Each structure stands twice: as C-alpha cells, then as structure tokens.
Short mmCIF file of C-alpha atoms in Angstrom, two decimals:
data_model
loop_
_atom_site.label_atom_id
_atom_site.label_comp_id
_atom_site.label_asym_id
_atom_site.label_seq_id
_atom_site.Cartn_x
_atom_site.Cartn_y
_atom_site.Cartn_z
CA MET A 85 -6.61 -26.60 32.22
CA LEU A 86 -7.66 -23.10 33.30
CA THR A 87 -10.15 -20.79 31.62
CA VAL A 88 -8.25 -17.50 31.70
CA HIS A 89 -9.90 -14.12 31.13
CA VAL A 90 -7.49 -11.87 29.20
CA ARG A 91 -7.70 -8.12 28.83
CA VAL A 92 -5.25 -6.00 26.83
CA SER A 93 -5.53 -2.27 27.49
CA ASP A 94 -4.01 0.78 25.90
CA ALA A 95 -1.48 2.02 28.46
CA ALA A 96 -2.46 5.65 27.85
CA THR A 97 -6.22 5.27 28.31
CA GLY A 98 -6.56 2.14 30.41
CA LYS A 99 -9.31 0.96 28.05
CA PRO A 100 -9.37 -2.42 26.24
CA THR A 101 -7.88 -2.12 22.77
CA PRO A 102 -7.90 -4.48 19.75
CA VAL A 103 -4.63 -6.37 19.24
CA ARG A 104 -3.03 -9.32 17.48
CA ILE A 105 -2.19 -11.94 20.13
CA ARG A 106 -0.83 -15.46 20.60
CA PHE A 107 -0.32 -17.78 23.59
CA ILE A 108 2.33 -20.54 23.71
CA ASP A 109 2.33 -22.94 26.65
CA SER A 110 5.37 -24.62 28.21
CA ALA A 111 5.06 -27.57 25.79
CA GLY A 112 5.27 -25.22 22.80
CA VAL A 113 1.57 -25.61 21.95
CA CYS A 114 -0.25 -22.58 20.51
CA ARG A 115 -3.45 -21.91 22.46
CA MET A 116 -6.11 -19.87 20.66
CA PRO A 117 -8.82 -17.76 22.35
CA PHE A 118 -12.38 -19.05 22.32
CA GLY A 119 -13.93 -18.44 18.92
CA ARG A 120 -10.61 -18.72 17.10
CA LEU A 121 -9.15 -21.84 15.46
CA THR A 122 -5.69 -23.28 16.06
CA ALA A 123 -5.67 -24.70 12.52
CA PHE A 124 -7.40 -22.38 10.06
CA ALA A 125 -7.66 -21.87 6.31
CA ALA A 126 -4.80 -19.87 4.82
CA GLY A 127 -5.35 -19.97 1.05
CA PRO A 128 -6.44 -16.94 -0.99
CA GLY A 129 -10.11 -16.21 -0.39
CA GLU A 130 -10.49 -18.97 2.21
CA ASP A 131 -12.44 -17.84 5.29
CA VAL A 132 -10.34 -14.67 5.65
CA GLY A 133 -10.53 -12.81 8.95
CA GLY A 134 -9.92 -13.20 12.66
CA HIS A 135 -6.65 -15.12 12.39
CA VAL A 136 -3.31 -14.70 10.68
CA GLN A 137 -0.37 -17.06 10.04
CA LEU A 138 2.91 -15.14 9.82
CA GLY A 139 5.74 -17.49 8.96
CA GLY A 140 5.19 -20.37 11.36
CA ASP A 141 3.37 -18.30 13.98
CA ALA A 142 -0.41 -18.28 14.34
CA PHE A 143 -2.12 -15.22 15.85
CA ALA A 144 -5.67 -14.32 16.76
CA TYR A 145 -7.27 -10.89 16.46
CA ILE A 146 -9.25 -9.83 19.53
CA ASN A 147 -11.13 -6.67 20.49
CA GLY A 148 -9.12 -6.31 23.71
CA ASN A 149 -10.84 -9.06 25.68
CA CYS A 150 -10.89 -12.83 25.28
CA GLU A 151 -11.02 -16.10 27.12
CA VAL A 152 -8.57 -18.93 26.50
CA HIS A 153 -7.86 -22.39 27.93
CA LEU A 154 -4.30 -22.45 29.33
CA PRO A 155 -2.46 -25.00 31.48
CA PRO A 156 -0.99 -23.89 34.81
CA GLY A 157 2.67 -22.88 34.61
CA PRO A 158 4.65 -20.60 32.28
CA VAL A 159 2.91 -19.19 29.20
CA ARG A 160 4.55 -17.05 26.52
CA VAL A 161 2.30 -14.16 25.46
CA GLU A 162 3.01 -12.11 22.33
CA VAL A 163 0.97 -8.98 21.54
CA HIS A 164 1.22 -6.57 18.60
CA LYS A 165 -0.62 -3.40 17.58
CA GLY A 166 1.20 -2.02 14.55
CA PRO A 167 4.40 0.02 14.22
CA GLU A 168 3.41 2.81 16.65
CA TYR A 169 3.26 0.46 19.66
CA VAL A 170 5.98 -1.44 21.50
CA PRO A 171 5.18 -5.14 21.10
CA ILE A 172 4.78 -7.33 24.19
CA ASN A 173 6.68 -10.61 24.37
CA ARG A 174 6.48 -11.86 27.91
CA GLU A 175 6.42 -15.05 29.93
CA ILE A 176 3.66 -15.19 32.53
CA VAL A 177 3.41 -17.93 35.12
CA LEU A 178 -0.14 -19.09 35.80
CA GLY A 179 -0.44 -20.35 39.34
CA PRO A 180 -3.26 -22.61 40.56
CA GLY A 181 -6.56 -20.80 40.32
CA LYS A 182 -5.19 -17.80 38.38
CA ILE A 183 -8.00 -16.99 35.97
CA ALA A 184 -7.21 -13.43 34.89
CA MET A 185 -4.42 -11.92 32.80
CA ARG A 186 -4.07 -8.16 32.47
CA LEU A 187 -1.72 -6.59 29.92
CA ALA A 188 -1.09 -3.02 28.79
CA ILE A 189 0.40 -2.12 25.43
CA ALA A 190 2.03 1.28 25.04
CA ARG A 191 2.79 3.65 22.22
CA TRP A 192 6.36 4.70 21.60
CA ILE A 193 5.20 7.37 19.14
CA ASP A 194 2.00 9.08 17.95
CA PRO A 195 2.38 10.79 14.57
CA ARG A 196 -1.23 12.02 14.40
CA PRO A 197 -0.58 15.41 16.07
CA GLN A 198 1.80 16.09 13.16
CA GLY A 199 -0.95 15.17 10.70
CA TRP A 200 0.21 11.64 9.80
CA PHE A 201 -2.49 8.95 9.49
CA SER A 202 -1.88 5.40 8.32
CA GLY A 203 -3.94 3.34 5.90
CA ASP A 204 -3.78 0.05 4.06
CA GLY A 205 -4.02 0.96 0.38
CA ARG A 206 -5.60 -2.32 -0.70
CA ALA A 207 -7.11 -5.43 0.90
CA HIS A 208 -9.49 -8.09 -0.38
CA GLU A 209 -11.74 -10.96 0.80
CA LEU A 210 -12.31 -9.67 4.36
CA SER A 211 -15.77 -8.62 5.46
CA PRO A 212 -15.97 -4.96 6.55
CA HIS A 213 -16.40 -6.06 10.19
CA ALA A 214 -13.32 -8.30 10.02
CA ALA A 215 -11.38 -5.48 8.32
CA GLN A 216 -12.34 -3.09 11.10
CA LEU A 217 -11.27 -5.51 13.86
CA GLU A 218 -7.97 -6.35 12.17
CA GLY A 219 -7.34 -2.74 11.16
CA ALA A 220 -7.82 -1.56 14.74
CA ALA A 221 -5.59 -4.37 16.02
CA GLU A 222 -2.85 -3.31 13.58
CA GLY A 223 -3.12 0.38 14.48
CA LEU A 224 -4.53 1.57 11.14
CA ASP A 225 -6.66 4.67 10.61
CA VAL A 226 -7.96 3.70 7.14
CA VAL A 227 -8.61 0.37 5.42
CA ASN A 228 -9.28 0.39 1.68
CA LEU A 229 -11.25 -2.82 1.17
CA LEU A 230 -11.71 -3.50 -2.55
CA ALA A 231 -14.55 -5.42 -4.11
CA HIS A 232 -13.51 -7.53 -7.08
CA ALA A 233 -14.85 -9.99 -9.62
CA ARG A 234 -13.55 -13.50 -8.96
CA PRO A 235 -13.41 -15.58 -12.15
CA PRO A 236 -14.61 -19.20 -12.17
CA GLN A 237 -12.05 -21.83 -11.16
CA GLY A 238 -12.86 -25.47 -11.75
CA GLU A 239 -16.17 -26.18 -10.05
CA ARG A 240 -16.13 -22.87 -8.16
CA PRO A 241 -18.41 -20.38 -9.94
CA ALA A 242 -17.60 -16.74 -10.61
CA ALA A 243 -18.50 -14.31 -7.85
CA PHE A 244 -18.47 -10.63 -6.92
CA ILE A 245 -16.64 -10.33 -3.60
CA ASN A 246 -17.78 -7.49 -1.28
CA LEU A 247 -19.62 -5.68 -4.06
CA LEU A 248 -22.81 -5.41 -1.99
CA GLU A 249 -20.77 -3.68 0.75
CA PHE A 250 -19.58 -0.90 -1.61
CA SER A 251 -19.47 2.43 0.27
CA GLY A 252 -17.39 4.60 -2.09
CA THR A 253 -16.67 7.96 -0.45
CA LYS A 254 -17.88 7.03 3.03
CA PRO A 255 -16.99 4.39 5.63
CA ALA A 256 -18.96 1.17 5.39
CA LEU A 257 -19.19 1.02 9.20
CA ASP A 258 -19.21 3.42 12.11
CA GLY A 259 -16.13 3.40 14.31
CA SER A 260 -12.37 3.22 13.82
CA PRO A 261 -10.55 2.58 11.61
CA LEU A 262 -12.43 3.93 8.61
CA VAL A 263 -13.25 0.89 6.47
CA VAL A 264 -14.20 2.06 2.97
CA VAL A 265 -15.22 -0.37 0.24
CA ASN A 266 -14.32 0.55 -3.34
CA THR A 267 -13.37 -1.52 -6.39
CA TYR A 268 -10.49 -3.39 -7.99
CA ASN A 269 -10.93 -3.39 -11.77
CA SER A 270 -8.96 -5.72 -14.01
CA HIS A 271 -8.20 -6.82 -17.55
CA PRO A 272 -5.56 -9.54 -18.10
CA ILE A 273 -3.61 -7.59 -20.77
CA LEU A 274 -4.68 -3.94 -20.69
CA GLY A 275 -4.17 -3.48 -16.96
CA ILE A 276 -5.42 -3.42 -13.39
CA LEU A 277 -6.56 -0.46 -11.29
CA ALA A 278 -7.62 0.24 -7.72
CA LEU A 279 -10.34 2.89 -7.80
CA LEU A 280 -10.67 4.69 -4.44
CA ASN A 281 -13.10 7.31 -3.14
CA CYS A 282 -15.55 6.68 -6.00
CA HIS A 283 -19.04 8.18 -5.80
CA ARG A 284 -20.46 5.02 -7.36
CA ILE A 285 -19.40 1.55 -8.51
CA VAL A 286 -17.36 1.68 -11.72
CA HIS A 287 -18.44 -1.24 -13.90
CA PRO A 288 -17.34 -3.63 -15.25
CA LEU A 289 -15.09 -4.87 -12.46
CA ARG A 290 -13.52 -7.31 -14.89
CA PHE A 291 -13.60 -7.80 -18.64
CA GLY A 292 -11.70 -9.76 -21.27
CA ALA A 293 -10.52 -13.35 -21.66
CA PRO A 294 -11.48 -16.05 -21.08
CA ASP A 295 -15.19 -15.33 -20.64
CA SER A 296 -15.99 -11.88 -22.06
CA LEU A 297 -15.20 -9.41 -24.84
CA ASP A 298 -12.44 -6.83 -24.71
CA ASP A 299 -15.08 -4.14 -24.93
CA TRP A 300 -14.02 -1.59 -22.32
CA SER A 301 -10.88 0.38 -21.56
CA ILE A 302 -8.62 1.39 -18.68
CA SER A 303 -9.03 5.00 -19.77
CA ASP A 304 -12.80 4.79 -19.28
CA TRP A 305 -12.32 3.47 -15.74
CA CYS A 306 -10.01 6.38 -14.90
CA ASP A 307 -12.41 8.95 -16.31
CA GLN A 308 -15.35 7.55 -14.36
CA CYS A 309 -13.35 7.43 -11.13
CA HIS A 310 -12.14 11.02 -11.56
CA ARG A 311 -15.57 12.54 -12.26
CA LYS A 312 -16.10 13.22 -8.56
CA SER A 313 -12.58 13.30 -7.12
CA GLY A 314 -11.86 9.59 -7.04
CA LEU A 315 -8.26 8.40 -6.76
CA VAL A 316 -6.78 5.96 -9.31
CA VAL A 317 -3.96 3.71 -8.05
CA TRP A 318 -1.86 1.29 -10.10
CA PRO A 319 -1.68 -1.84 -7.90
CA ASP A 320 1.49 -3.83 -7.27
CA THR A 321 0.65 -6.74 -9.56
CA PRO A 322 2.97 -7.99 -12.35
CA ARG A 323 3.57 -4.91 -14.51
CA LEU A 324 5.45 -4.26 -17.74
CA THR A 325 6.30 -7.94 -18.23
CA ALA A 326 5.87 -10.16 -21.29
CA ASP A 327 2.92 -11.99 -19.71
CA HIS A 328 1.35 -8.91 -18.10
CA PRO A 329 2.35 -5.84 -20.12
CA GLN A 330 -0.51 -3.69 -18.74
CA GLY A 331 0.12 -1.44 -21.69
CA GLU A 332 -3.04 0.64 -21.50
CA ALA A 333 -2.58 1.21 -17.78
CA LEU A 334 0.93 2.48 -18.60
CA ALA A 335 -0.52 4.63 -21.37
CA VAL A 336 -3.06 6.37 -19.15
CA LEU A 337 -0.40 6.86 -16.48
CA LEU A 338 1.82 8.67 -19.01
CA LEU A 339 -1.23 10.80 -19.85
CA SER A 340 -1.63 11.63 -16.11
CA LYS A 341 -4.82 9.62 -15.50
CA ILE A 342 -3.28 7.47 -12.74
CA ASP A 343 -2.76 9.28 -9.45
CA ALA A 344 -0.52 6.96 -7.41
CA PHE A 345 1.75 3.91 -7.66
CA GLU A 346 1.38 1.03 -5.21
CA ILE A 347 4.03 -1.12 -3.55
CA CYS A 348 2.98 -4.18 -1.53
CA HIS A 349 6.21 -6.24 -1.56
CA MET A 350 9.28 -5.06 0.32
CA ASN A 351 11.18 -8.31 0.86
CA ASP A 352 12.97 -8.46 -2.49
CA PRO A 353 16.44 -6.88 -2.61
CA GLN A 354 16.05 -6.45 -6.40
CA SER A 355 12.56 -5.00 -6.38
CA ARG A 356 11.06 -4.79 -9.84
CA THR A 357 8.35 -2.59 -8.38
CA LEU A 358 10.87 0.05 -7.32
CA SER A 359 12.70 -0.17 -10.64
CA ASP A 360 9.46 0.44 -12.55
CA TRP A 361 8.56 3.38 -10.30
CA TYR A 362 12.01 4.97 -10.59
CA ARG A 363 11.80 4.58 -14.36
CA LEU A 364 8.49 6.44 -14.48
CA LEU A 365 9.84 9.21 -12.24
CA ALA A 366 12.84 9.45 -14.58
CA CYS A 367 10.36 10.15 -17.38
CA GLY A 368 9.07 13.20 -15.54
CA GLN A 369 5.95 11.68 -13.95
CA ARG A 370 4.76 13.09 -10.64
CA LEU A 371 3.66 9.83 -9.05
CA PRO A 372 3.08 9.41 -5.29
CA LEU A 373 3.86 6.10 -3.60
CA VAL A 374 1.13 4.10 -1.84
CA GLY A 375 1.79 1.14 0.47
CA ALA A 376 -0.65 -1.76 0.66
CA SER A 377 -0.76 -5.24 2.14
CA GLY A 378 -2.79 -6.65 -0.78
CA LYS A 379 -4.25 -8.97 1.88
CA ASP A 380 -6.40 -11.74 0.42
CA SER A 381 -5.68 -14.58 2.86
CA ASN A 382 -4.89 -15.39 6.46
CA ARG A 383 -1.18 -15.44 5.58
CA VAL A 384 -0.96 -11.64 5.32
CA ALA A 385 -1.39 -9.13 8.12
CA LEU A 386 -3.58 -6.16 7.30
CA GLY A 387 -1.29 -3.12 7.17
CA ALA A 388 1.86 -5.24 6.79
CA ILE A 389 2.76 -2.63 4.18
CA ARG A 390 0.90 0.61 4.77
CA THR A 391 0.63 4.22 3.64
CA TYR A 392 1.18 7.14 5.96
CA ALA A 393 -0.43 10.28 4.51
CA ARG A 394 0.00 13.75 6.00
CA LEU A 395 -2.97 16.06 6.19
CA GLU A 396 -2.70 19.84 5.80
CA PRO A 397 -2.11 21.77 9.05
CA ASN A 398 -5.28 22.01 11.17
CA GLN A 399 -7.17 19.80 8.70
CA GLU A 400 -9.72 17.40 10.20
CA PHE A 401 -9.05 13.73 9.58
CA GLY A 402 -11.53 11.94 7.35
CA TYR A 403 -11.48 9.62 4.37
CA GLY A 404 -11.68 12.46 1.86
CA THR A 405 -8.84 14.45 3.45
CA TRP A 406 -6.70 11.31 3.67
CA ILE A 407 -7.30 10.60 -0.04
CA GLU A 408 -6.35 14.17 -0.97
CA ALA A 409 -3.13 13.89 1.07
CA VAL A 410 -2.27 10.79 -0.98
CA ARG A 411 -3.09 12.60 -4.22
CA ALA A 412 -0.79 15.46 -3.18
CA GLY A 413 2.05 12.99 -2.57
CA ARG A 414 2.49 13.63 1.16
CA THR A 415 3.06 9.92 1.74
CA PHE A 416 5.50 7.22 2.65
CA ALA A 417 5.05 3.46 2.38
CA THR A 418 6.38 1.34 5.20
CA ALA A 419 6.69 -2.09 6.75
CA GLY A 420 7.45 -0.48 10.11
CA PRO A 421 9.83 2.51 10.21
CA LEU A 422 8.43 6.04 10.16
CA LEU A 423 10.08 8.40 7.66
CA SER A 424 10.23 12.15 7.16
CA LEU A 425 11.84 14.29 4.45
CA MET A 426 11.97 18.06 4.09
CA VAL A 427 13.65 19.98 1.27
CA ASP A 428 14.14 23.71 1.88
CA GLY A 429 11.17 23.50 4.23
CA HIS A 430 8.96 21.79 1.63
CA ASP A 431 7.09 18.58 2.47
CA LEU A 432 6.78 15.38 0.45
CA GLY A 433 5.00 15.78 -2.87
CA SER A 434 6.11 19.39 -3.25
CA MET A 435 7.69 20.92 -6.33
CA VAL A 436 10.77 22.94 -5.35
CA PHE A 437 11.83 25.51 -7.95
CA ALA A 438 15.53 26.31 -7.91
CA PRO A 439 17.97 28.04 -10.25
CA GLU A 440 20.69 25.84 -11.70
CA GLY A 441 23.59 25.39 -9.29
CA LYS A 442 21.69 26.42 -6.17
CA THR A 443 21.85 24.12 -3.17
CA VAL A 444 18.78 22.97 -1.24
CA HIS A 445 18.79 22.05 2.44
CA VAL A 446 17.63 18.47 2.98
CA ARG A 447 16.76 16.66 6.20
CA ALA A 448 15.63 13.04 6.30
CA GLU A 449 14.91 10.88 9.34
CA ALA A 450 13.82 7.30 10.04
CA ARG A 451 12.54 6.01 13.40
CA SER A 452 11.24 2.61 14.40
CA ALA A 453 10.30 0.49 17.41
CA MET A 454 11.97 -2.45 15.63
CA ALA A 455 15.56 -2.65 14.44
CA PHE A 456 16.47 -1.47 10.95
CA ASN A 457 19.81 -1.14 9.24
CA ARG A 458 20.21 2.20 7.49
CA LEU A 459 18.61 5.28 5.99
CA GLU A 460 19.44 6.49 2.48
CA LEU A 461 18.85 9.80 0.73
CA LEU A 462 18.17 9.33 -2.99
CA HIS A 463 18.66 11.74 -5.85
CA ASN A 464 16.99 10.50 -9.04
CA GLY A 465 17.00 6.96 -7.64
CA SER A 466 20.68 6.82 -6.62
CA PRO A 467 21.87 7.04 -2.98
CA ILE A 468 23.82 10.21 -2.26
CA ALA A 469 24.04 9.84 1.54
CA THR A 470 23.62 7.04 4.09
CA ALA A 471 23.16 6.95 7.87
CA THR A 472 23.30 3.87 10.10
CA ALA A 473 20.50 3.31 12.61
CA ALA A 474 21.42 3.57 16.29
CA GLY A 475 19.81 4.13 19.69
CA ASP A 476 16.66 2.94 21.40
CA PRO A 477 14.31 3.26 19.62
CA PRO A 478 16.53 2.98 16.53
CA THR A 479 16.89 6.28 14.67
CA ALA A 480 18.89 7.50 11.68
CA SER A 481 19.04 10.97 10.19
CA ILE A 482 20.69 12.79 7.30
CA GLU A 483 21.07 16.55 7.00
CA MET A 484 22.96 18.09 4.11
CA GLU A 485 23.06 20.60 1.27
CA VAL A 486 22.29 19.13 -2.16
CA PRO A 487 23.30 21.01 -5.34
CA VAL A 488 20.57 21.25 -7.99
CA LEU A 489 22.04 20.84 -11.45
CA ALA A 490 18.93 19.67 -13.30
CA SER A 491 15.30 18.82 -12.72
CA GLY A 492 14.65 15.56 -10.91
CA TRP A 493 13.58 14.28 -7.49
CA LEU A 494 14.72 13.50 -3.97
CA ALA A 495 13.38 10.76 -1.67
CA ALA A 496 14.35 8.78 1.42
CA ARG A 497 14.26 5.05 2.00
CA CYS A 498 15.43 2.68 4.72
CA TRP A 499 16.55 -0.92 4.80
CA GLY A 500 16.48 -3.80 7.29
CA GLY A 501 16.64 -7.58 7.49
CA ASP A 502 19.75 -9.65 6.98
CA ASN A 503 22.63 -7.34 6.01
CA GLY A 504 20.12 -4.58 5.44
CA SER A 505 18.98 -6.15 2.17
CA PHE A 506 15.19 -5.72 2.55
CA LEU A 507 13.42 -2.45 1.92
CA ARG A 508 11.51 -1.33 5.01
CA ALA A 509 10.15 2.10 4.05
CA HIS A 510 10.22 4.62 1.20
CA THR A 511 8.92 8.18 0.87
CA SER A 512 7.20 9.74 -2.08
CA PRO A 513 9.44 12.24 -3.87
CA VAL A 514 10.07 15.92 -3.46
CA TYR A 515 10.43 17.18 -7.03
CA LEU A 516 13.14 19.58 -8.19
CA GLN A 517 12.46 21.93 -11.09
CA VAL A 518 15.15 23.94 -12.86
CA GLU A 519 13.77 26.48 -15.33
CA GLY A 520 14.57 25.51 -18.89
CA LYS A 521 15.82 22.05 -17.87
CA PRO A 522 12.88 19.63 -17.73
CA VAL A 523 13.41 15.96 -16.96
CA ARG A 524 14.68 14.25 -20.12
CA PRO A 525 14.70 10.42 -20.09
CA ASP A 526 17.32 8.65 -22.18
CA ALA A 527 16.74 5.82 -24.64
CA ALA A 528 17.58 3.09 -22.11
CA THR A 529 15.03 4.48 -19.64
CA ILE A 530 12.11 4.55 -22.06
CA ALA A 531 12.90 1.31 -23.92
CA PRO A 532 10.94 -1.06 -21.56
CA LEU A 533 8.02 1.38 -21.54
CA LEU A 534 7.92 1.53 -25.32
CA ALA A 535 8.13 -2.26 -25.43
CA ALA A 536 5.09 -2.62 -23.14
CA LEU A 537 3.10 -0.10 -25.18
CA ASP A 538 4.05 -1.76 -28.47
CA GLN A 539 3.34 -5.28 -27.19
CA THR A 540 -0.12 -4.22 -26.07
CA LEU A 541 -0.74 -2.34 -29.32
CA THR A 542 0.11 -5.49 -31.29
CA TRP A 543 -2.29 -7.49 -29.11
CA VAL A 544 -5.05 -4.92 -29.69
CA ARG A 545 -4.51 -5.05 -33.45
CA ARG A 546 -4.29 -8.84 -33.76
CA GLU A 547 -6.01 -10.55 -30.85
CA ALA A 548 -8.38 -8.28 -28.94
CA ARG A 549 -12.00 -9.43 -29.18
CA CYS A 550 -13.50 -5.98 -29.50
CA ALA A 551 -17.21 -5.38 -29.92
CA ASN A 552 -16.52 -3.32 -33.07
CA GLU A 553 -13.66 -1.77 -35.01
CA ALA A 554 -14.29 1.70 -33.62
CA GLN A 555 -13.64 0.38 -30.14
CA ARG A 556 -10.44 -1.35 -31.34
CA GLU A 557 -9.23 1.90 -32.89
CA GLN A 558 -9.93 3.82 -29.69
CA LEU A 559 -7.81 1.36 -27.68
CA ALA A 560 -5.04 1.65 -30.26
CA GLU A 561 -5.22 5.46 -30.18
CA ASN A 562 -4.82 5.50 -26.37
CA LEU A 563 -1.58 3.53 -26.74
CA GLN A 564 -0.29 5.57 -29.66
CA THR A 565 -1.00 8.88 -27.91
CA ALA A 566 1.00 7.74 -24.88
CA ARG A 567 3.83 6.59 -27.13
CA ARG A 568 4.00 10.01 -28.79
CA GLU A 569 3.99 11.69 -25.38
CA LEU A 570 6.86 9.51 -24.19
CA MET A 571 8.91 10.23 -27.29
CA ARG A 572 8.22 13.96 -26.92
CA ARG A 573 9.98 13.94 -23.55
CA CYS A 574 13.22 12.51 -24.94
CA PRO A 575 16.13 14.85 -25.74
#
C-alpha cells in the first residue's frame, strides 16, 4: 500500500483548490483520504460535514491537498467542483514508488463577469467551517447556513443548532465562499420561514405544539426581518397540504411580506412545489425563485440545488448585493444548467409594460457541462416553445416574438434525466403588464389557497393554544385579511 500525496489545482491559476473527490482501486474499494471515513454517518443531523454519500458513491471534501493509502496499479479518480467546472473521471496507474498525484480541474464557463454569483439558499447542521470547505469545493459564492431549534426526540434533548454562530448581515468567517448564518423559524401549522440578512436573531426560532404555546405569528417574524432589509423566503417544505397547511405563511405572502419562494427538489416530474409557485404567480404575486439544497445530512451535496443571482452592472459582489439581486428577482434555480432569459432587453424580475396585442422579443438559453434534454419557454406556466439540447457543451436556445394579450409572466426552464422527465433549472419570471388588464385568477386557481387559509383559520379558532384571546383574534385577522385580498383579485 502506498501513501500518495494528492494535489488538485485550478487549471487557470495553478493553485490548489477545494474539490469533492473519490478514489476507487482496481478491486472496487473506495479509498478515503486521511482524516475522512469510508463509512460515515448519513442521517439528518449526524456528524454533518467533510463527506457526502450521493447514491451509492462516497466522496470526501478536501481543500486541494490530501494524502491517501492506495494500492499499486490502476485507480479511478473522480473530482467535482460544481456546475462551472468540467468534472474529472480518470484512471491513473500507480507504479511502484509513485507517491504523488497531480490533477488540474478546469472551468468551462465563468458567469461572474456577467454579474452572476451562485449561492445555496438554505443549509443546516454544518459548522461554518465545514460549510466553507464544502461550499468552496462545490463552486459556491454564498452559503446561507440557517440556525434552527431542534425539538426533543426520545432521549435526545432539544437543542439550538448553530445559533451561537449567528452572523446575520455579515459572513461568519473570512474567505470564500461567504458563509452567513441566519435563522430558520417554524410553527407546525402556521408556517415555516427562512429569514436571511437579518440584523439580529429573530426569536422565537420555534413555537407551538407539542411543547409551547401558539403565542407568536408568522407576520411578526416577517416584520422583524424586514426592519433592516432582511429577506424572507418560504422554504420548500410541505406546503398547502392537509397536514401542513402553512396558512399564515400563505396569508403573509398574499400580503407581500414574503420576498421569495424556495425550491429544493427537482427530481419529481409532477412537482408540487412548481404547481404551488405557478398558482401564486397566477394570482398576480411577484415572487422570485430561490434554489436551495436544504442540506441537513451527509446524503446531500451543498449546492445540489442552488440560486444564481445577477448583480447590477458594475456592482461589487457582497452578501448584501447578492440578497438584493434575489429580492429583485434576477435569479434562476438550478441543479446544473445555466439559464438566461431576456424580454425586450429586460432581465429576470423586470416588469415589462406593453399595450395589448404588442409582441415582445424573447431570447432564452440553457448551457451545461452535463447533458440535459430540452429547454422550454413558458407563458403563464404553459410551454409555448421548446428547443432540444445539442453540442459540446450541450446548449439550447429559443428566440421568438411573443404576443402580449393580457398581463402575466414569462420564464424558462430545462429538463434532463430519463426521457427528460426531471427538472434541472428554472428562471424567475419576467412579468408582463397590460394597462387595464391586471392578472385575474379564476375560481379553480384560488380554491386550494382558500382551503389552506380556511383550514388554518378553523385551527386558530378551535385548537390554537394562544396566550390570550386578543392574540387569537390577531392571528384570525391575518388570515381573513389575506382571504379578502385573494377574493378581490378574482374577476
């Protein structure tokens, strides 16, 4: 067995760079670098950081250098550094006495000169140092690490995870990527929020059953977050379902207190997350899309789903400017492909005003180092044009004139996987506004939203353990106000 010194460098700079790496010897045995385990915990909250298990493949995160025991002979080396780099998958033969391995990983694209910077919208359980290592290895510019209150389970007591590392509007550590620790606030019925760029911790992180009163509100969390330019995101947890109606979160969204909508699952051909988002857009909400891994275990790669946000021209990159780009809707969420969409020269998140019957010029493009199936242009959630990916690297583009007959929205998305059935990337919308013709949802569109509001209102009236009746009435009024607003939008 040889002790092999491994260095992985960035091909452009020649300097060691963090990566995700694995070694497989000729017998099919996975060999981990020193300081990393071959068999490691993979459950939620279990010793998260430094390793990841993707499907049946175990990887280690390294800072660009490592040592590993390898047998002489052929060794398969696999190296990844996020969607902007060409992965390495190579067989290297170790001869007798060969104790060094030098690899270089190269970009195929760099979107930063065009103002695009990538971030993971939500991750949990990692330490800030582990988040920085893994974020750098996955090519991220920003990691939103969220402190949360973990309820008791069996003999395991309740705990606040990463709360002492809270950094709010500033990175928790020097260096790249920017790792910023904010909070994940939850109630089992009223809703769940990710509060980003907060000037201070917004308490309580968790309230309600089984161990506390229902004596707070989602609306209060939003107001506290917004006092100094915080960003409120609705996380991709079960939403608008019988078990998890999240009715007050829906209510404050309809009252424009939620700034962005998160997606962290892209492997479901019938995505409920997308259906819920399209429904809200159909109700006239301006609601940017945020991509997040939701990482809470060693079975999820940081940045597996990520947000690309585009800064203003000549704007300096920082956490605050990245947050404001998300708020403005200049975003796309992706599991790999890079998307762009322009409508009459307007970027994502823009409102394009057009007289009825006018056409707008639309150009959409998808590019990726990995194969994908097709690109679609959507109008109000329905595909109006499709392009098949081709070339190396795979690319697809759509350019066309789109007639504007009513207010609505345009977006681009692309698909991959078997038969192109898995979503791979989706842009935030460009909104279309026709004077005198606002977006008007029909009865079928608003019915599930009304049901979630009414279910939560019934719970507030009958079951909520409020501290007093005034607090119960305030919760009820939040829901009723949103209901009236939704009905006002109907024709």
